[in-house]
Structures are given as structure tokens and as C-alpha cells.
Coordinates of C-alpha atoms in Angstrom, one line a residue:
X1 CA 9.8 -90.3 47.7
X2 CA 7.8 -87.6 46.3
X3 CA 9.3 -85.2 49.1
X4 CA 12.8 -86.1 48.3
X5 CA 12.6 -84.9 45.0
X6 CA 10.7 -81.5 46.2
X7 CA 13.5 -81.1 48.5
X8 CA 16.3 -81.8 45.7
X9 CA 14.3 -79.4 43.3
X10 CA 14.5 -76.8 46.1
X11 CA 17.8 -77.4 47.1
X12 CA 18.7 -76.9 43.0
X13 CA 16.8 -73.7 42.6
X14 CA 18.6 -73.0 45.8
X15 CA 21.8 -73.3 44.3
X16 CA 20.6 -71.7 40.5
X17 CA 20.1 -68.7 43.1
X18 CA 23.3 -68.3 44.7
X19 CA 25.1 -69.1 41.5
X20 CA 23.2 -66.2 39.7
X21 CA 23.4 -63.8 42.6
X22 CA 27.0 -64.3 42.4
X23 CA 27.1 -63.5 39.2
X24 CA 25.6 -60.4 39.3
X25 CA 27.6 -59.2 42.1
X26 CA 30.5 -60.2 39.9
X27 CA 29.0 -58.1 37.1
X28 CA 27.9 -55.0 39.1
X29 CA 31.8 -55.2 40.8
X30 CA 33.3 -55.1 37.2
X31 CA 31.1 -52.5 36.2
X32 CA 31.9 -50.8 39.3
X33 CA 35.6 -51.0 38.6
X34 CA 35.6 -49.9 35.1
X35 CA 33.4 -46.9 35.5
X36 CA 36.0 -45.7 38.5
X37 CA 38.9 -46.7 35.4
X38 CA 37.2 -44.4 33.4
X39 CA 37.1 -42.0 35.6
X40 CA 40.0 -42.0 36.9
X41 CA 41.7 -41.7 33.3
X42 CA 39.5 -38.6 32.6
X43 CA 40.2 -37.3 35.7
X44 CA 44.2 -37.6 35.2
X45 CA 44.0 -36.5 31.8
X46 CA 46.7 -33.4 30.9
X47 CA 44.1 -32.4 28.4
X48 CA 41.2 -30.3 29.2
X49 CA 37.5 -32.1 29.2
X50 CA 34.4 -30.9 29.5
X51 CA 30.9 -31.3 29.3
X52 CA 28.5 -28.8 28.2
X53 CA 24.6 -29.0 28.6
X54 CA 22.8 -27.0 25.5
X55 CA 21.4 -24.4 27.7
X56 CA 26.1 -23.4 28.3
X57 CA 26.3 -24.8 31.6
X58 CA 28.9 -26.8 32.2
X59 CA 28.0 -30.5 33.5
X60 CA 31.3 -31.5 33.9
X61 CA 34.8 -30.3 33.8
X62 CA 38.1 -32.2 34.7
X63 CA 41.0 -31.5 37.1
X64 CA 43.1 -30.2 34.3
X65 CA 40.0 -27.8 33.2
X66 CA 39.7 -26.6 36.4
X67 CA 43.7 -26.0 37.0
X68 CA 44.4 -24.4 33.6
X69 CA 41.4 -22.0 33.6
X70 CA 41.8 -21.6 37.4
X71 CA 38.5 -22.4 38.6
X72 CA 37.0 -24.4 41.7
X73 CA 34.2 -27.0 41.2
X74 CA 32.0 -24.7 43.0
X75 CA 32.7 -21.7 40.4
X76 CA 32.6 -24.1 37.6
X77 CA 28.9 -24.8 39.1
X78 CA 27.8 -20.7 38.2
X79 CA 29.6 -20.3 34.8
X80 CA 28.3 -20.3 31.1
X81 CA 30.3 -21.7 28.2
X82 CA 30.6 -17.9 26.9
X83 CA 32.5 -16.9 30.5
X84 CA 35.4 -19.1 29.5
X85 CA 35.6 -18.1 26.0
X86 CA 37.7 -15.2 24.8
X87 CA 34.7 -12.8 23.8
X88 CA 36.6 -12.5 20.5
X89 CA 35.6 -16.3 19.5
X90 CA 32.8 -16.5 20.8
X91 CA 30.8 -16.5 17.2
X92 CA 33.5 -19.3 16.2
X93 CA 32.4 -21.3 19.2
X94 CA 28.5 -20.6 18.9
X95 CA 28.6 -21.6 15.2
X96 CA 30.9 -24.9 16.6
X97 CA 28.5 -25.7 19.5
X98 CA 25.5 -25.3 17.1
X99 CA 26.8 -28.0 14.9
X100 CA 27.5 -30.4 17.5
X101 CA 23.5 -30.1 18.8
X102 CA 22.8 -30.8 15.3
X103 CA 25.2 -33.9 15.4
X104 CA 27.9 -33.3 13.4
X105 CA 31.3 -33.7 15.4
X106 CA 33.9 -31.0 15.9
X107 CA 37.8 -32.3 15.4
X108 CA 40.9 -29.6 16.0
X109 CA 39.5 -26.4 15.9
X110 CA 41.3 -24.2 17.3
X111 CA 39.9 -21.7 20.0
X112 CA 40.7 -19.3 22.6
X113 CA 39.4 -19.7 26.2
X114 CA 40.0 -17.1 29.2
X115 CA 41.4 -18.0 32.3
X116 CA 40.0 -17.0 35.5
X117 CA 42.8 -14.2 35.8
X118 CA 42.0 -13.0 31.9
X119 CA 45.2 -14.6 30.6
X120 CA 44.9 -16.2 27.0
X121 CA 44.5 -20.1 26.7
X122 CA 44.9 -21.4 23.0
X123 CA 43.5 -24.8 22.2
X124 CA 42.4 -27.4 19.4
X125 CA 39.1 -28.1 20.3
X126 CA 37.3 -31.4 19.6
X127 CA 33.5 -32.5 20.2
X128 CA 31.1 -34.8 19.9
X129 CA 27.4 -35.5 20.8
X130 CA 26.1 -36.7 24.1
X131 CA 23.1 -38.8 22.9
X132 CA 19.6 -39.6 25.0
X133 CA 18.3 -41.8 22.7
X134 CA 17.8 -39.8 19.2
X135 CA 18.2 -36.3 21.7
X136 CA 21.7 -35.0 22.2
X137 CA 22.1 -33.7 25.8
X138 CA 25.4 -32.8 26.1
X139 CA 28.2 -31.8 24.1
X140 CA 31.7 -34.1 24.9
X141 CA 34.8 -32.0 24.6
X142 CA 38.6 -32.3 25.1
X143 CA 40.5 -29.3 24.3
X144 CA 44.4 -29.5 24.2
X145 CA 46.2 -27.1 25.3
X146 CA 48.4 -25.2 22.6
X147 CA 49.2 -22.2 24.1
X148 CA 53.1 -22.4 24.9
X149 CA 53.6 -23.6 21.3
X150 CA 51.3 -20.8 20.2
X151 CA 53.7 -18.1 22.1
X152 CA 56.9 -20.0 20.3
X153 CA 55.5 -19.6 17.1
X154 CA 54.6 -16.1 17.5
X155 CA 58.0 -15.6 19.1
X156 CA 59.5 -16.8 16.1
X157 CA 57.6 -15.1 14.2
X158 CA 58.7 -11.7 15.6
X159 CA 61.9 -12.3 15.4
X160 CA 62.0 -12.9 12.0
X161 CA 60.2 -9.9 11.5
X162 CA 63.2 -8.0 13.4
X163 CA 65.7 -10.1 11.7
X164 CA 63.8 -8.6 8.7
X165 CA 64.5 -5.5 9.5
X166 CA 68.2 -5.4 10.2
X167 CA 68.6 -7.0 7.1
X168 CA 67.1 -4.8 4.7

């Protein structure tokens, strides 16, 4: 009888096995499907995101990144932060992007990128840390894209200027 019992043990650890190798692939599958739901929402996102290493270089940039600035992925691949940022803001956003690497988070500031063609982008800027542990690798950003109600409120800004004018 002893070797029935060795064979049931067996058979049970047999079983334990399977049961917990399905599992696993159960759990890998799920994690499988919600990174590709993550992604996927990123990647469909109207609003800008992007990924910057300290160094400036850009470790990730979205499809809406790429189409309003007017980049491809392999130009994204030779830029630095400073080539997308109107030179004009460029001590706002140094001042920013030093306080992210020191941790603190950066919520609607506004900012002015460069599109591949030179054309003005206005945006509210928000970021946060990319952690390693205690080391932050990466600033996380998503910058909305403000400009058309920028150029409406400058439009209507002129025009009550010329209004203004007329009147007085």
C-alpha cells in the first residue's frame, strides 16, 4: 500500500502543478492585457504625452505628440527637450523640469513648444516623477493643447483694442 499512497501524493503534487501553472498563465495574460489597455489609452490620447529622461531625451512620446509637433518616431529618437521648446521658454521649462528631478510635481503651467515647421503650440503642462526606487528617471508629462483657444482670446483681444479705437 505504501506505493499507492506515493502514487496519490504524486498524482496530487501533479495536480498542485497544473492548477498553479494555470494560474500564472491566467495572471501573466491579465497582466498582458492591461498593460496593452494602458497602452492603448495613452496611445489614443488627444493630449500630448511624453517622457523625458534627465539628460532631455525624449523616452517616449505619443501619437498625438508626434502629429501636433510633426515629428516621426525616428526624429523623435535625435531630439532634446530644448528642440521642441520655443527658445523663448526655455528658462520657464528648465526651472520646471529642475523641480520635477527634485520631486515636486508640475500641474497647468502653461508653455510654448515649436512644431517641426516653427509654428507656435501653446499648452498647460503637467508632470510628475518617474521613480527607480528613491531615483527619479524620467519626468511623466501630458501637455494639452491650448493653442486654438489661445488665438481666440488674442483675437478677441484685438478686437477690442480696435473697437477701442473707433470709439474713442
Amino acid at each position: 500500500m505504501p506505493h499507492a499512497n506515493a502514487d496519490q501524493s504524486e498524482m496530487g503534487a501533479s495536480d498542485r502543478f497544473a492548477a498553479l501553472e494555470a494560474e500564472m498563465e491566467a495572471m501573466r495574460t491579465a497582466y498582458r492585457e492591461a498593460n496593452e489597455l494602458l497602452a492603448s489609452f495613452v496611445e489614443q490620447s488627444h493630449d500630448l504625452v511624453q517622457s523625458v529622461a534627465p539628460d532631455g531625451t525624449f523616452l517616449f512620446v505619443n501619437r498625438a505628440w508626434r502629429e501636433n509637433l510633426g515629428y516621426n518616431a525616428e526624429e523623435v529618437a535625435t531630439l532634446h527637450v530644448l528642440d521642441v521648446i520655443d527658445p523663448e521658454w526655455h528658462t520657464v521649462y528648465q526651472a520646471c523640469f529642475e523641480r520635477i528631478l527634485a520631486g515636486e510635481d508640475i500641474v497647468e503651467q502653461e508653455l510654448v513648444l515649436r512644431t517641426k515647421t516653427g509654428e507656435h503650440l501653446y499648452v498647460d503642462w503637467n508632470a510628475t516623477q518617474r521613480r527607480d526606487g528613491d531615483r527619479i528617471i524620467a519626468s511623466q508629462s501630458y501637455l494639452r493643447n491650448t493653442t486654438r483657444r489661445r488665438l481666440a482670446e488674442q483675437a478677441l483681444v484685438a478686437e477690442r483694442n480696435s473697437l477701442a479705437q473707433r470709439v474713442a
